[in-house]
Amino acid sequence: MNINENMYYQMVREFHKAFNHPVAEQPTIMDVETALNRMSWDAEESLELLHASSETIEEFQFLYLKLLANMKNTYEQLLKTEFPEDRLSAQVDALCDKEYFNQGSFVMMGVKPDRVVEAVHNSNMSKLWNGVPKFREEDGKIIKSDTFVSPEPMIKKEIERQQVSSK
């Protein structure tokens, strides 16, 4: 199996450096505030997926409430477990599971993500304001520049290319 070991990692590392996000040079535990912010942003993307999957506001509201109920169940289960002694390994395990589920979603959709991820990366890099990042005050999330290029047209084009080439 040929895994492009760090293509995604290197693109995200470039983004982190450009936007003054932390870049660790060795395995390091993520602090609780950073973990919360990153999972909040992850939750935003999860809600965007549910919204994109819905056909009506009622369906979206139902899916949102179901997601909250599922999260509550997991929360209640975790309250009954011991906290990990090795927090770094536990954090890495959780992130790997998330990545595995994410890649599984691409597999289920029949979308090869490499070129799509590259389009998203290029779009993310276009968030710089004349080479300088700007951030939302309440949580530090990046604010898109006036020259931001949305990835959606390139994503659509790549999906169409994959649909044609798979026939």
PDB file of C-alpha atoms in Angstrom:
ATOM      1  CA  MET A   1       0.000   0.000   0.000  1.00  0.00           C
ATOM      2  CA  ASN A   2       1.378   3.374  -0.997  1.00  0.00           C
ATOM      3  CA  ILE A   3       0.414   6.050   1.482  1.00  0.00           C
ATOM      4  CA  ASN A   4       1.582   9.530   0.549  1.00  0.00           C
ATOM      5  CA  GLU A   5       3.019   9.793   4.045  1.00  0.00           C
ATOM      6  CA  ASN A   6       2.744  13.468   4.658  1.00  0.00           C
ATOM      7  CA  MET A   7       1.139  15.268   1.722  1.00  0.00           C
ATOM      8  CA  TYR A   8      -1.829  16.450   3.798  1.00  0.00           C
ATOM      9  CA  TYR A   9       0.358  16.980   6.853  1.00  0.00           C
ATOM     10  CA  GLN A  10       2.787  19.171   4.889  1.00  0.00           C
ATOM     11  CA  MET A  11      -0.003  21.263   3.365  1.00  0.00           C
ATOM     12  CA  VAL A  12      -1.549  21.863   6.787  1.00  0.00           C
ATOM     13  CA  ARG A  13       1.892  22.580   8.259  1.00  0.00           C
ATOM     14  CA  GLU A  14       2.417  25.242   5.558  1.00  0.00           C
ATOM     15  CA  PHE A  15      -0.969  26.721   6.469  1.00  0.00           C
ATOM     16  CA  HIS A  16      -0.152  26.717  10.198  1.00  0.00           C
ATOM     17  CA  LYS A  17       3.143  28.483   9.609  1.00  0.00           C
ATOM     18  CA  ALA A  18       1.553  31.100   7.334  1.00  0.00           C
ATOM     19  CA  PHE A  19      -1.231  31.798   9.833  1.00  0.00           C
ATOM     20  CA  ASN A  20       0.940  31.703  12.954  1.00  0.00           C
ATOM     21  CA  HIS A  21      -0.745  28.604  14.333  1.00  0.00           C
ATOM     22  CA  PRO A  22       1.322  26.328  16.561  1.00  0.00           C
ATOM     23  CA  VAL A  23       3.702  23.950  14.785  1.00  0.00           C
ATOM     24  CA  ALA A  24       5.294  21.387  17.101  1.00  0.00           C
ATOM     25  CA  GLU A  25       8.651  19.924  16.102  1.00  0.00           C
ATOM     26  CA  GLN A  26       8.108  16.801  18.211  1.00  0.00           C
ATOM     27  CA  PRO A  27       5.071  14.960  19.608  1.00  0.00           C
ATOM     28  CA  THR A  28       3.440  17.293  22.132  1.00  0.00           C
ATOM     29  CA  ILE A  29       0.233  17.105  24.182  1.00  0.00           C
ATOM     30  CA  MET A  30      -2.469  19.482  22.951  1.00  0.00           C
ATOM     31  CA  ASP A  31      -3.610  21.805  25.735  1.00  0.00           C
ATOM     32  CA  VAL A  32      -7.269  21.759  26.716  1.00  0.00           C
ATOM     33  CA  GLU A  33      -8.121  25.211  25.270  1.00  0.00           C
ATOM     34  CA  THR A  34      -6.620  24.306  21.895  1.00  0.00           C
ATOM     35  CA  ALA A  35      -8.417  20.953  21.946  1.00  0.00           C
ATOM     36  CA  LEU A  36     -11.727  22.707  22.643  1.00  0.00           C
ATOM     37  CA  ASN A  37     -11.223  25.297  19.892  1.00  0.00           C
ATOM     38  CA  ARG A  38     -10.228  22.684  17.330  1.00  0.00           C
ATOM     39  CA  MET A  39     -13.154  20.422  18.198  1.00  0.00           C
ATOM     40  CA  SER A  40     -15.497  23.441  18.022  1.00  0.00           C
ATOM     41  CA  TRP A  41     -14.275  24.135  14.490  1.00  0.00           C
ATOM     42  CA  ASP A  42     -14.631  20.435  13.727  1.00  0.00           C
ATOM     43  CA  ALA A  43     -18.222  20.601  15.010  1.00  0.00           C
ATOM     44  CA  GLU A  44     -18.897  23.525  12.637  1.00  0.00           C
ATOM     45  CA  GLU A  45     -17.767  21.356   9.723  1.00  0.00           C
ATOM     46  CA  SER A  46     -19.880  18.440  10.992  1.00  0.00           C
ATOM     47  CA  LEU A  47     -22.928  20.698  11.017  1.00  0.00           C
ATOM     48  CA  GLU A  48     -22.091  21.883   7.499  1.00  0.00           C
ATOM     49  CA  LEU A  49     -22.037  18.229   6.385  1.00  0.00           C
ATOM     50  CA  LEU A  50     -25.445  17.588   7.963  1.00  0.00           C
ATOM     51  CA  HIS A  51     -26.800  20.778   6.368  1.00  0.00           C
ATOM     52  CA  ALA A  52     -25.418  19.749   2.966  1.00  0.00           C
ATOM     53  CA  SER A  53     -27.015  16.319   3.437  1.00  0.00           C
ATOM     54  CA  SER A  54     -30.452  17.727   4.300  1.00  0.00           C
ATOM     55  CA  GLU A  55     -33.218  18.690   1.923  1.00  0.00           C
ATOM     56  CA  THR A  56     -35.337  20.743   4.346  1.00  0.00           C
ATOM     57  CA  ILE A  57     -34.851  22.837   7.459  1.00  0.00           C
ATOM     58  CA  GLU A  58     -36.917  20.285   9.392  1.00  0.00           C
ATOM     59  CA  GLU A  59     -34.607  17.467   8.327  1.00  0.00           C
ATOM     60  CA  PHE A  60     -31.554  19.533   9.270  1.00  0.00           C
ATOM     61  CA  GLN A  61     -33.057  20.349  12.678  1.00  0.00           C
ATOM     62  CA  PHE A  62     -33.831  16.656  13.255  1.00  0.00           C
ATOM     63  CA  LEU A  63     -30.271  15.642  12.324  1.00  0.00           C
ATOM     64  CA  TYR A  64     -28.830  18.352  14.583  1.00  0.00           C
ATOM     65  CA  LEU A  65     -30.873  17.141  17.563  1.00  0.00           C
ATOM     66  CA  LYS A  66     -29.933  13.523  16.819  1.00  0.00           C
ATOM     67  CA  LEU A  67     -26.244  14.497  16.707  1.00  0.00           C
ATOM     68  CA  LEU A  68     -26.581  16.255  20.074  1.00  0.00           C
ATOM     69  CA  ALA A  69     -28.284  13.169  21.551  1.00  0.00           C
ATOM     70  CA  ASN A  70     -25.522  10.908  20.212  1.00  0.00           C
ATOM     71  CA  MET A  71     -22.877  13.225  21.667  1.00  0.00           C
ATOM     72  CA  LYS A  72     -24.682  13.249  25.019  1.00  0.00           C
ATOM     73  CA  ASN A  73     -24.665   9.440  25.074  1.00  0.00           C
ATOM     74  CA  THR A  74     -20.929   9.377  24.383  1.00  0.00           C
ATOM     75  CA  TYR A  75     -20.354  12.063  27.022  1.00  0.00           C
ATOM     76  CA  GLU A  76     -22.266  10.021  29.620  1.00  0.00           C
ATOM     77  CA  GLN A  77     -20.275   6.895  28.749  1.00  0.00           C
ATOM     78  CA  LEU A  78     -16.978   8.770  29.037  1.00  0.00           C
ATOM     79  CA  LEU A  79     -17.955  10.087  32.473  1.00  0.00           C
ATOM     80  CA  LYS A  80     -17.784   6.458  33.646  1.00  0.00           C
ATOM     81  CA  THR A  81     -14.259   5.861  32.338  1.00  0.00           C
ATOM     82  CA  GLU A  82     -10.866   6.689  33.788  1.00  0.00           C
ATOM     83  CA  PHE A  83      -8.897   9.518  32.270  1.00  0.00           C
ATOM     84  CA  PRO A  84      -5.941   8.219  30.246  1.00  0.00           C
ATOM     85  CA  GLU A  85      -2.543   8.137  31.901  1.00  0.00           C
ATOM     86  CA  ASP A  86      -0.873   8.799  28.550  1.00  0.00           C
ATOM     87  CA  ARG A  87      -2.803  11.839  27.303  1.00  0.00           C
ATOM     88  CA  LEU A  88      -0.639  12.272  24.209  1.00  0.00           C
ATOM     89  CA  SER A  89      -1.289   8.735  22.954  1.00  0.00           C
ATOM     90  CA  ALA A  90      -4.987   9.061  23.786  1.00  0.00           C
ATOM     91  CA  GLN A  91      -5.244  12.360  21.883  1.00  0.00           C
ATOM     92  CA  VAL A  92      -3.423  10.888  18.877  1.00  0.00           C
ATOM     93  CA  ASP A  93      -5.689   7.818  18.967  1.00  0.00           C
ATOM     94  CA  ALA A  94      -8.825   9.992  18.960  1.00  0.00           C
ATOM     95  CA  LEU A  95      -7.506  12.107  16.073  1.00  0.00           C
ATOM     96  CA  CYS A  96      -6.554   8.981  14.086  1.00  0.00           C
ATOM     97  CA  ASP A  97     -10.051   7.582  14.602  1.00  0.00           C
ATOM     98  CA  LYS A  98     -11.527  10.880  13.346  1.00  0.00           C
ATOM     99  CA  GLU A  99      -9.220  10.799  10.316  1.00  0.00           C
ATOM    100  CA  TYR A 100     -10.150   7.178   9.610  1.00  0.00           C
ATOM    101  CA  PHE A 101     -13.875   8.004   9.745  1.00  0.00           C
ATOM    102  CA  ASN A 102     -13.292  11.030   7.518  1.00  0.00           C
ATOM    103  CA  GLN A 103     -11.433   8.964   4.913  1.00  0.00           C
ATOM    104  CA  GLY A 104     -14.146   6.311   5.200  1.00  0.00           C
ATOM    105  CA  SER A 105     -16.700   8.927   4.206  1.00  0.00           C
ATOM    106  CA  PHE A 106     -14.720   9.609   1.018  1.00  0.00           C
ATOM    107  CA  VAL A 107     -14.600   5.856   0.339  1.00  0.00           C
ATOM    108  CA  MET A 108     -18.368   5.574   0.843  1.00  0.00           C
ATOM    109  CA  MET A 109     -18.913   8.479  -1.569  1.00  0.00           C
ATOM    110  CA  GLY A 110     -16.422   7.137  -4.135  1.00  0.00           C
ATOM    111  CA  VAL A 111     -14.430  10.387  -4.071  1.00  0.00           C
ATOM    112  CA  LYS A 112     -10.638  10.260  -4.233  1.00  0.00           C
ATOM    113  CA  PRO A 113      -9.754  13.238  -2.040  1.00  0.00           C
ATOM    114  CA  ASP A 114      -6.185  14.154  -3.083  1.00  0.00           C
ATOM    115  CA  ARG A 115      -7.011  16.848  -5.666  1.00  0.00           C
ATOM    116  CA  VAL A 116      -9.997  18.016  -3.633  1.00  0.00           C
ATOM    117  CA  VAL A 117      -7.839  18.474  -0.536  1.00  0.00           C
ATOM    118  CA  GLU A 118      -5.303  20.354  -2.646  1.00  0.00           C
ATOM    119  CA  ALA A 119      -8.064  22.717  -3.847  1.00  0.00           C
ATOM    120  CA  VAL A 120      -9.172  23.289  -0.245  1.00  0.00           C
ATOM    121  CA  HIS A 121      -5.567  23.934   0.789  1.00  0.00           C
ATOM    122  CA  ASN A 122      -5.082  26.494  -1.983  1.00  0.00           C
ATOM    123  CA  SER A 123      -8.336  28.137  -0.957  1.00  0.00           C
ATOM    124  CA  ASN A 124      -7.250  28.220   2.686  1.00  0.00           C
ATOM    125  CA  MET A 125      -3.961  29.853   1.730  1.00  0.00           C
ATOM    126  CA  SER A 126      -5.939  32.556  -0.104  1.00  0.00           C
ATOM    127  CA  LYS A 127      -7.344  33.637   3.279  1.00  0.00           C
ATOM    128  CA  LEU A 128      -4.186  35.686   3.909  1.00  0.00           C
ATOM    129  CA  TRP A 129      -4.690  39.459   3.844  1.00  0.00           C
ATOM    130  CA  ASN A 130      -1.713  40.690   1.754  1.00  0.00           C
ATOM    131  CA  GLY A 131       0.396  37.947   3.313  1.00  0.00           C
ATOM    132  CA  VAL A 132      -0.921  38.590   6.833  1.00  0.00           C
ATOM    133  CA  PRO A 133      -3.529  36.506   8.672  1.00  0.00           C
ATOM    134  CA  LYS A 134      -6.507  38.003  10.549  1.00  0.00           C
ATOM    135  CA  PHE A 135      -8.365  36.157  13.307  1.00  0.00           C
ATOM    136  CA  ARG A 136     -11.808  36.161  14.920  1.00  0.00           C
ATOM    137  CA  GLU A 137     -11.384  37.574  18.431  1.00  0.00           C
ATOM    138  CA  GLU A 138     -13.626  35.178  20.369  1.00  0.00           C
ATOM    139  CA  ASP A 139     -11.923  31.954  19.297  1.00  0.00           C
ATOM    140  CA  GLY A 140      -9.005  32.767  17.020  1.00  0.00           C
ATOM    141  CA  LYS A 141     -10.597  31.295  13.885  1.00  0.00           C
ATOM    142  CA  ILE A 142      -9.154  32.716  10.674  1.00  0.00           C
ATOM    143  CA  ILE A 143     -11.100  35.444   8.861  1.00  0.00           C
ATOM    144  CA  LYS A 144     -11.177  35.128   5.059  1.00  0.00           C
ATOM    145  CA  SER A 145      -9.436  37.870   3.068  1.00  0.00           C
ATOM    146  CA  ASP A 146     -11.028  39.993   0.365  1.00  0.00           C
ATOM    147  CA  THR A 147      -9.066  37.896  -2.154  1.00  0.00           C
ATOM    148  CA  PHE A 148     -10.310  34.580  -0.742  1.00  0.00           C
ATOM    149  CA  VAL A 149     -11.012  32.020  -3.466  1.00  0.00           C
ATOM    150  CA  SER A 150     -13.773  29.581  -2.599  1.00  0.00           C
ATOM    151  CA  PRO A 151     -12.851  25.921  -3.161  1.00  0.00           C
ATOM    152  CA  GLU A 152     -16.351  24.853  -4.215  1.00  0.00           C
ATOM    153  CA  PRO A 153     -15.946  25.414  -7.997  1.00  0.00           C
ATOM    154  CA  MET A 154     -12.704  23.395  -8.028  1.00  0.00           C
ATOM    155  CA  ILE A 155     -14.266  20.681  -5.851  1.00  0.00           C
ATOM    156  CA  LYS A 156     -17.228  20.441  -8.243  1.00  0.00           C
ATOM    157  CA  LYS A 157     -14.905  20.305 -11.268  1.00  0.00           C
ATOM    158  CA  GLU A 158     -12.784  17.542  -9.694  1.00  0.00           C
ATOM    159  CA  ILE A 159     -15.829  15.478  -8.721  1.00  0.00           C
ATOM    160  CA  GLU A 160     -17.159  15.789 -12.272  1.00  0.00           C
ATOM    161  CA  ARG A 161     -13.744  14.716 -13.615  1.00  0.00           C
ATOM    162  CA  GLN A 162     -13.799  11.660 -11.347  1.00  0.00           C
ATOM    163  CA  GLN A 163     -17.360  10.816 -12.386  1.00  0.00           C
ATOM    164  CA  VAL A 164     -16.425  10.915 -16.091  1.00  0.00           C
ATOM    165  CA  SER A 165     -13.184   8.962 -15.640  1.00  0.00           C
ATOM    166  CA  SER A 166     -14.902   6.211 -13.630  1.00  0.00           C
ATOM    167  CA  LYS A 167     -17.355   5.355 -16.426  1.00  0.00           C
TER     168      LYS A 167
END
